[in-house]
Amino acid sequence: MTRACIVGGSGYTGGELVRLLLEHPGIEVAAVTSRSLGGKPLYSVHPHLRGLSDLRFVSPDEVGEVDVAFLCLPHGVSVGEIDRWRQAARTVVDLSSDFRLRSADSYREWYGSEHPRPDLLSEAIYGLPELTRQRLPDATLVSGVGCNATAMVLALLPLASAGLIDRAICDIKVGSSEAGRGPSAGSHHPERSGVVRSYAPAGHRHAAEVSQTLGDFVLDVSVTAVELVRGAVCTAHVVPSRPVTKKDLWGMYREAYSQEPFIRIVSERSGAHRLPDAKTVVGSNFADVGFEVDERTGRLVVISAIDNLVKGAAGSAVQAMNVAMGFAETDGLGRAPLYPA
């Protein structure tokens, strides 16, 4: 069995990684680390794992060699510990934002500081297999993906590949788990419940990932917190470079995604679930993508829905690890979504 360590496993993405890897046929979860919870059972903070794992949190200092290390550390922390974990593991998958951008200049522009390890930016492989599948085999450093970036990229990829985007305006609705486990003034239940709160109307950092991966077109991003725990839904309003019909869209999206194991085209003529909805992907690694054409103006509307903790984080991390380490790409990721949720 391939031995895996989850570093910083007390957060939501750490819990998701354990949940997924417990069903992986080739992975043994050897250690889950926490500096503050050493000795406590995993279920003390991940109650859904009660009875499924008898693992206890350990200090990072107690972890020896493993085959793969998943780093679930805050932004800016992974980069400071990367050498230690690369020495301990053949493959490192970093779920933070520390290695997502390939350019130190872009990092400075979007994060407002110099990158501490610019020498590693070109080495890290972006961990979205739908984009980087050919580069992932035998990768030793894989970056995680931004959840909102994932929703945008999967919505826009077929259009961008065809050179059809003059401008895209992505309006993203997100659930509360996107903010992580740590409480804040905005996540306090009386403040968060029932909101439709635009907290990033412009300048969201995940736009840098989209521009980096999809190319040079005008991209605007707005993010709004809504009454969800899990989920991110991107509604992309696209000004095309030439007229596009609904039939054209079907052809492009089928060609792009027909062989993708985790992308479903959801664009029906009628019904309550005729377009993507975060509610119907909860708990799964699926990304649902649908589209419509505004016949009056020629505007294209592309909608994507993901579970931000799975396809937007832990699920893509496992999927990328599978490709990097030679497992079947779907290993550990076969669970159907929960419905109703």
Short mmCIF file of C-alpha atoms in Angstrom, two decimals:
data_model
loop_
_atom_site.label_atom_id
_atom_site.label_comp_id
_atom_site.label_asym_id
_atom_site.label_seq_id
_atom_site.Cartn_x
_atom_site.Cartn_y
_atom_site.Cartn_z
CA MET A 1 0.00 0.00 0.00
CA THR A 2 1.09 3.58 -0.69
CA ARG A 3 1.49 5.45 2.59
CA ALA A 4 -0.07 8.91 2.78
CA CYS A 5 0.27 11.67 5.34
CA ILE A 6 -2.19 14.54 5.68
CA VAL A 7 -0.39 17.56 7.12
CA GLY A 8 -2.60 20.03 8.95
CA GLY A 9 -5.50 17.64 8.98
CA SER A 10 -7.84 19.37 11.42
CA GLY A 11 -9.53 21.58 8.83
CA TYR A 12 -12.33 20.78 6.42
CA THR A 13 -10.06 19.81 3.52
CA GLY A 14 -8.07 17.52 5.83
CA GLY A 15 -11.27 15.78 6.87
CA GLU A 16 -12.33 15.43 3.24
CA LEU A 17 -8.98 13.90 2.30
CA VAL A 18 -9.31 11.29 5.04
CA ARG A 19 -12.88 10.51 3.97
CA LEU A 20 -11.84 9.99 0.34
CA LEU A 21 -8.59 8.14 1.01
CA LEU A 22 -10.23 5.66 3.40
CA GLU A 23 -11.99 4.29 0.29
CA HIS A 24 -8.92 4.38 -1.94
CA PRO A 25 -7.83 0.83 -2.86
CA GLY A 26 -4.13 1.67 -2.99
CA ILE A 27 -3.66 4.17 -0.15
CA GLU A 28 -3.06 3.71 3.55
CA VAL A 29 -3.55 6.86 5.60
CA ALA A 30 -0.44 6.53 7.76
CA ALA A 31 -0.66 9.82 9.67
CA VAL A 32 -2.77 12.93 10.09
CA THR A 33 -0.95 15.80 11.74
CA SER A 34 -1.95 18.67 13.99
CA ARG A 35 0.30 20.71 16.26
CA SER A 36 -2.53 21.43 18.71
CA LEU A 37 -4.50 18.16 18.69
CA GLY A 38 -1.77 15.55 19.09
CA GLY A 39 -3.12 12.34 20.62
CA LYS A 40 -6.78 13.16 20.02
CA PRO A 41 -8.86 10.90 17.75
CA LEU A 42 -9.73 12.20 14.31
CA TYR A 43 -13.44 12.02 15.10
CA SER A 44 -12.99 14.65 17.83
CA VAL A 45 -12.99 17.29 15.07
CA HIS A 46 -14.26 15.18 12.15
CA PRO A 47 -17.30 13.51 13.73
CA HIS A 48 -18.41 11.95 10.43
CA LEU A 49 -15.31 9.70 10.62
CA ARG A 50 -16.37 8.11 13.92
CA GLY A 51 -16.11 4.34 13.61
CA LEU A 52 -14.40 4.59 10.21
CA SER A 53 -10.87 5.29 11.40
CA ASP A 54 -9.04 4.72 14.66
CA LEU A 55 -6.29 7.18 13.74
CA ARG A 56 -5.24 9.88 16.17
CA PHE A 57 -3.64 13.19 15.35
CA VAL A 58 0.13 13.27 15.65
CA SER A 59 2.65 16.09 15.71
CA PRO A 60 4.30 16.75 12.34
CA ASP A 61 7.63 16.06 14.04
CA GLU A 62 6.58 12.44 14.61
CA VAL A 63 6.10 11.68 10.89
CA GLY A 64 8.86 9.79 9.13
CA GLU A 65 9.04 8.80 5.48
CA VAL A 66 5.81 8.40 3.51
CA ASP A 67 5.02 8.04 -0.17
CA VAL A 68 2.76 11.06 -0.54
CA ALA A 69 2.13 14.09 1.66
CA PHE A 70 -0.95 16.28 1.31
CA LEU A 71 -0.33 19.73 2.79
CA CYS A 72 -3.51 21.33 4.14
CA LEU A 73 -1.75 24.33 5.63
CA PRO A 74 -2.69 28.03 5.55
CA HIS A 75 -1.47 30.32 2.82
CA GLY A 76 2.16 31.19 3.39
CA VAL A 77 2.86 28.26 5.70
CA SER A 78 3.33 25.46 3.16
CA VAL A 79 6.11 27.29 1.36
CA GLY A 80 8.11 27.51 4.58
CA GLU A 81 7.84 23.76 5.20
CA ILE A 82 8.05 22.49 1.64
CA ASP A 83 11.64 21.23 1.81
CA ARG A 84 10.94 19.16 4.92
CA TRP A 85 7.96 17.42 3.31
CA ARG A 86 9.68 16.91 -0.03
CA GLN A 87 12.42 15.08 1.84
CA ALA A 88 9.84 12.94 3.65
CA ALA A 89 7.64 12.07 0.64
CA ARG A 90 8.18 11.12 -2.98
CA THR A 91 5.17 13.22 -4.00
CA VAL A 92 3.84 16.35 -2.29
CA VAL A 93 0.41 17.78 -3.06
CA ASP A 94 0.04 21.27 -1.59
CA LEU A 95 -3.58 22.35 -1.24
CA SER A 96 -2.71 25.95 -0.33
CA SER A 97 -2.26 28.77 -2.82
CA ASP A 98 1.51 28.92 -2.36
CA PHE A 99 2.46 27.20 -5.62
CA ARG A 100 -0.54 27.77 -7.89
CA LEU A 101 0.94 30.63 -9.90
CA ARG A 102 3.86 29.95 -12.21
CA SER A 103 5.20 33.51 -12.22
CA ALA A 104 6.81 35.35 -9.30
CA ASP A 105 5.62 38.61 -10.88
CA SER A 106 2.02 37.38 -10.90
CA TYR A 107 2.36 36.25 -7.29
CA ARG A 108 3.61 39.72 -6.31
CA GLU A 109 0.75 41.37 -8.18
CA TRP A 110 -2.03 39.24 -6.67
CA TYR A 111 -0.66 38.54 -3.19
CA GLY A 112 1.21 41.76 -2.53
CA SER A 113 4.53 40.23 -1.50
CA GLU A 114 7.57 38.47 -2.92
CA HIS A 115 7.31 34.71 -3.26
CA PRO A 116 9.74 33.05 -0.81
CA ARG A 117 10.61 30.21 -3.21
CA PRO A 118 10.29 31.42 -6.81
CA ASP A 119 12.62 28.59 -7.88
CA LEU A 120 9.79 26.10 -7.28
CA LEU A 121 6.99 27.89 -9.14
CA SER A 122 7.88 26.48 -12.55
CA GLU A 123 8.36 23.00 -11.09
CA ALA A 124 4.95 22.70 -9.43
CA ILE A 125 2.30 21.11 -11.66
CA TYR A 126 -1.18 22.61 -11.39
CA GLY A 127 -3.37 19.88 -9.93
CA LEU A 128 -6.41 20.03 -12.21
CA PRO A 129 -6.15 16.90 -14.38
CA GLU A 130 -8.62 18.22 -16.93
CA LEU A 131 -5.91 20.77 -17.79
CA THR A 132 -2.61 19.16 -16.87
CA ARG A 133 -3.16 15.40 -17.15
CA GLN A 134 -0.23 14.97 -19.56
CA ARG A 135 2.21 16.70 -17.19
CA LEU A 136 1.16 15.01 -13.96
CA PRO A 137 2.67 11.50 -14.29
CA ASP A 138 5.68 11.18 -11.95
CA ALA A 139 5.27 14.77 -10.70
CA THR A 140 6.90 15.28 -7.32
CA LEU A 141 5.30 18.65 -6.50
CA VAL A 142 1.63 19.26 -7.31
CA SER A 143 -0.20 22.45 -6.46
CA GLY A 144 -3.76 22.45 -5.27
CA VAL A 145 -6.48 24.34 -7.12
CA GLY A 146 -8.61 27.27 -6.09
CA CYS A 147 -12.23 26.22 -5.70
CA ASN A 148 -13.60 29.28 -7.48
CA ALA A 149 -10.88 29.00 -10.11
CA THR A 150 -11.91 25.38 -10.73
CA ALA A 151 -15.53 26.38 -11.27
CA MET A 152 -14.49 29.13 -13.70
CA VAL A 153 -11.93 27.08 -15.61
CA LEU A 154 -14.26 24.15 -16.19
CA ALA A 155 -17.03 26.49 -17.31
CA LEU A 156 -14.83 28.36 -19.79
CA LEU A 157 -12.25 25.82 -20.98
CA PRO A 158 -13.98 24.66 -24.21
CA LEU A 159 -14.68 28.25 -25.28
CA ALA A 160 -11.15 29.40 -24.44
CA SER A 161 -9.62 26.46 -26.30
CA ALA A 162 -11.58 27.50 -29.40
CA GLY A 163 -10.46 31.14 -29.06
CA LEU A 164 -14.05 32.27 -28.68
CA ILE A 165 -13.86 34.53 -25.62
CA ASP A 166 -13.52 38.29 -26.00
CA ARG A 167 -14.67 38.92 -22.44
CA ALA A 168 -16.00 36.80 -19.59
CA ILE A 169 -17.72 38.05 -16.46
CA CYS A 170 -17.89 35.32 -13.83
CA ASP A 171 -20.38 35.70 -11.00
CA ILE A 172 -19.70 33.04 -8.34
CA LYS A 173 -21.98 32.07 -5.45
CA VAL A 174 -20.19 30.26 -2.62
CA GLY A 175 -21.01 28.42 0.58
CA SER A 176 -19.63 29.11 4.05
CA SER A 177 -17.17 26.19 4.11
CA GLU A 178 -15.09 28.06 1.54
CA ALA A 179 -13.89 30.32 4.36
CA GLY A 180 -12.38 27.35 6.24
CA ARG A 181 -12.88 26.07 9.73
CA GLY A 182 -11.58 29.09 11.63
CA PRO A 183 -14.35 31.42 12.81
CA SER A 184 -14.48 35.09 11.88
CA ALA A 185 -16.84 38.03 12.23
CA GLY A 186 -18.30 37.21 8.83
CA SER A 187 -18.73 33.49 9.52
CA HIS A 188 -20.44 33.85 12.93
CA HIS A 189 -23.80 32.12 12.39
CA PRO A 190 -26.10 35.12 13.06
CA GLU A 191 -24.02 37.13 10.57
CA ARG A 192 -23.60 34.42 7.92
CA SER A 193 -27.01 32.76 7.91
CA GLY A 194 -29.39 33.99 5.24
CA VAL A 195 -26.88 36.25 3.53
CA VAL A 196 -26.48 37.17 -0.11
CA ARG A 197 -23.28 39.12 0.53
CA SER A 198 -20.93 40.27 -2.22
CA TYR A 199 -17.57 40.11 -0.48
CA ALA A 200 -15.27 40.23 -3.52
CA PRO A 201 -16.98 42.27 -6.24
CA ALA A 202 -13.64 42.75 -8.00
CA GLY A 203 -10.02 41.62 -7.77
CA HIS A 204 -10.52 38.05 -6.52
CA ARG A 205 -7.17 36.24 -6.51
CA HIS A 206 -8.50 33.13 -8.21
CA ALA A 207 -8.78 35.20 -11.40
CA ALA A 208 -5.00 34.88 -11.67
CA GLU A 209 -5.27 31.09 -11.94
CA VAL A 210 -7.91 31.34 -14.66
CA SER A 211 -5.93 33.83 -16.72
CA GLN A 212 -2.79 31.74 -16.28
CA THR A 213 -4.45 28.56 -17.51
CA LEU A 214 -6.92 29.77 -20.13
CA GLY A 215 -5.07 32.59 -21.86
CA ASP A 216 -5.41 36.24 -22.69
CA PHE A 217 -8.97 37.55 -22.64
CA VAL A 218 -10.72 40.10 -20.47
CA LEU A 219 -11.87 38.40 -17.27
CA ASP A 220 -13.96 39.95 -14.51
CA VAL A 221 -14.84 38.06 -11.33
CA SER A 222 -17.34 38.75 -8.55
CA VAL A 223 -17.90 36.45 -5.57
CA THR A 224 -21.01 36.37 -3.38
CA ALA A 225 -21.58 34.43 -0.15
CA VAL A 226 -24.98 32.71 -0.08
CA GLU A 227 -26.94 30.35 2.17
CA LEU A 228 -24.93 27.17 1.55
CA VAL A 229 -22.40 25.17 3.51
CA ARG A 230 -20.89 23.34 0.53
CA GLY A 231 -20.88 24.49 -3.03
CA ALA A 232 -19.64 26.96 -5.61
CA VAL A 233 -21.71 27.93 -8.63
CA CYS A 234 -20.17 29.99 -11.42
CA THR A 235 -22.40 31.87 -13.84
CA ALA A 236 -20.12 33.05 -16.64
CA HIS A 237 -21.44 35.72 -18.99
CA VAL A 238 -19.34 35.48 -22.13
CA VAL A 239 -19.05 37.95 -24.99
CA PRO A 240 -17.95 35.67 -27.87
CA SER A 241 -15.55 36.66 -30.62
CA ARG A 242 -18.07 35.41 -33.19
CA PRO A 243 -21.72 34.31 -33.10
CA VAL A 244 -22.25 30.94 -31.42
CA THR A 245 -25.39 28.80 -31.45
CA LYS A 246 -26.65 26.36 -28.85
CA LYS A 247 -25.78 23.54 -31.25
CA ASP A 248 -22.21 24.89 -31.46
CA LEU A 249 -21.97 24.83 -27.66
CA TRP A 250 -23.17 21.25 -27.48
CA GLY A 251 -20.54 20.22 -29.99
CA MET A 252 -17.68 22.03 -28.22
CA TYR A 253 -18.56 20.85 -24.73
CA ARG A 254 -19.16 17.26 -25.80
CA GLU A 255 -15.84 17.17 -27.61
CA ALA A 256 -14.03 18.65 -24.61
CA TYR A 257 -15.68 16.64 -21.85
CA SER A 258 -17.09 13.38 -23.20
CA GLN A 259 -14.09 11.41 -21.90
CA GLU A 260 -13.76 13.26 -18.60
CA PRO A 261 -14.77 10.99 -15.71
CA PHE A 262 -15.95 13.79 -13.42
CA ILE A 263 -17.56 16.35 -15.71
CA ARG A 264 -21.26 16.08 -16.54
CA ILE A 265 -22.99 18.27 -19.11
CA VAL A 266 -26.30 19.42 -17.62
CA SER A 267 -28.21 21.54 -20.11
CA GLU A 268 -31.75 20.26 -20.53
CA ARG A 269 -34.75 22.00 -22.08
CA SER A 270 -36.99 21.79 -19.03
CA GLY A 271 -37.21 20.62 -15.44
CA ALA A 272 -36.12 21.84 -12.04
CA HIS A 273 -32.65 20.39 -12.56
CA ARG A 274 -32.09 21.37 -16.17
CA LEU A 275 -28.97 23.41 -15.32
CA PRO A 276 -26.12 22.85 -12.84
CA ASP A 277 -26.92 23.25 -9.15
CA ALA A 278 -24.54 22.91 -6.22
CA LYS A 279 -27.18 20.86 -4.41
CA THR A 280 -26.78 17.95 -6.84
CA VAL A 281 -23.00 17.56 -6.57
CA VAL A 282 -22.63 17.66 -2.76
CA GLY A 283 -20.08 15.18 -1.45
CA SER A 284 -18.82 14.21 -4.91
CA ASN A 285 -15.94 15.01 -7.24
CA PHE A 286 -18.33 15.86 -10.07
CA ALA A 287 -18.41 19.20 -11.84
CA ASP A 288 -21.68 19.89 -13.65
CA VAL A 289 -21.51 22.28 -16.60
CA GLY A 290 -24.39 23.73 -18.61
CA PHE A 291 -24.99 26.61 -21.00
CA GLU A 292 -27.49 28.84 -22.75
CA VAL A 293 -27.40 31.40 -25.55
CA ASP A 294 -29.13 34.78 -25.28
CA GLU A 295 -30.60 34.97 -28.76
CA ARG A 296 -31.28 38.70 -28.42
CA THR A 297 -27.71 39.81 -27.68
CA GLY A 298 -25.55 36.82 -28.60
CA ARG A 299 -24.29 36.56 -25.01
CA LEU A 300 -23.30 33.08 -23.87
CA VAL A 301 -24.19 32.00 -20.34
CA VAL A 302 -22.19 29.06 -18.97
CA ILE A 303 -22.97 27.66 -15.53
CA SER A 304 -20.82 25.28 -13.52
CA ALA A 305 -21.41 23.75 -10.09
CA ILE A 306 -18.96 21.96 -7.80
CA ASP A 307 -18.61 20.93 -4.19
CA ASN A 308 -15.88 23.35 -3.15
CA LEU A 309 -14.41 20.91 -0.61
CA VAL A 310 -14.21 18.01 -3.09
CA LYS A 311 -13.72 18.99 -6.75
CA GLY A 312 -12.60 22.41 -5.54
CA ALA A 313 -10.00 21.02 -3.11
CA ALA A 314 -9.55 17.49 -1.72
CA GLY A 315 -11.12 15.63 -4.63
CA SER A 316 -8.96 17.29 -7.26
CA ALA A 317 -5.94 16.72 -5.01
CA VAL A 318 -6.65 12.98 -4.89
CA GLN A 319 -7.42 12.89 -8.62
CA ALA A 320 -4.11 14.63 -9.42
CA MET A 321 -2.23 12.33 -7.02
CA ASN A 322 -3.75 9.32 -8.76
CA VAL A 323 -2.40 10.46 -12.11
CA ALA A 324 0.99 11.44 -10.67
CA MET A 325 1.49 8.11 -8.88
CA GLY A 326 0.03 5.76 -11.48
CA PHE A 327 -3.31 4.85 -9.88
CA ALA A 328 -6.55 4.78 -11.82
CA GLU A 329 -7.67 8.40 -11.98
CA THR A 330 -11.02 7.61 -10.35
CA ASP A 331 -9.64 5.63 -7.37
CA GLY A 332 -11.15 6.84 -4.10
CA LEU A 333 -13.52 9.19 -5.90
CA GLY A 334 -16.40 6.95 -6.92
CA ARG A 335 -19.01 8.16 -4.46
CA ALA A 336 -22.23 9.48 -5.93
CA PRO A 337 -23.44 12.91 -4.77
CA LEU A 338 -25.82 13.11 -1.83
CA TYR A 339 -29.40 13.98 -2.72
CA PRO A 340 -31.34 15.63 -1.28
CA ALA A 341 -28.74 17.52 0.70
#
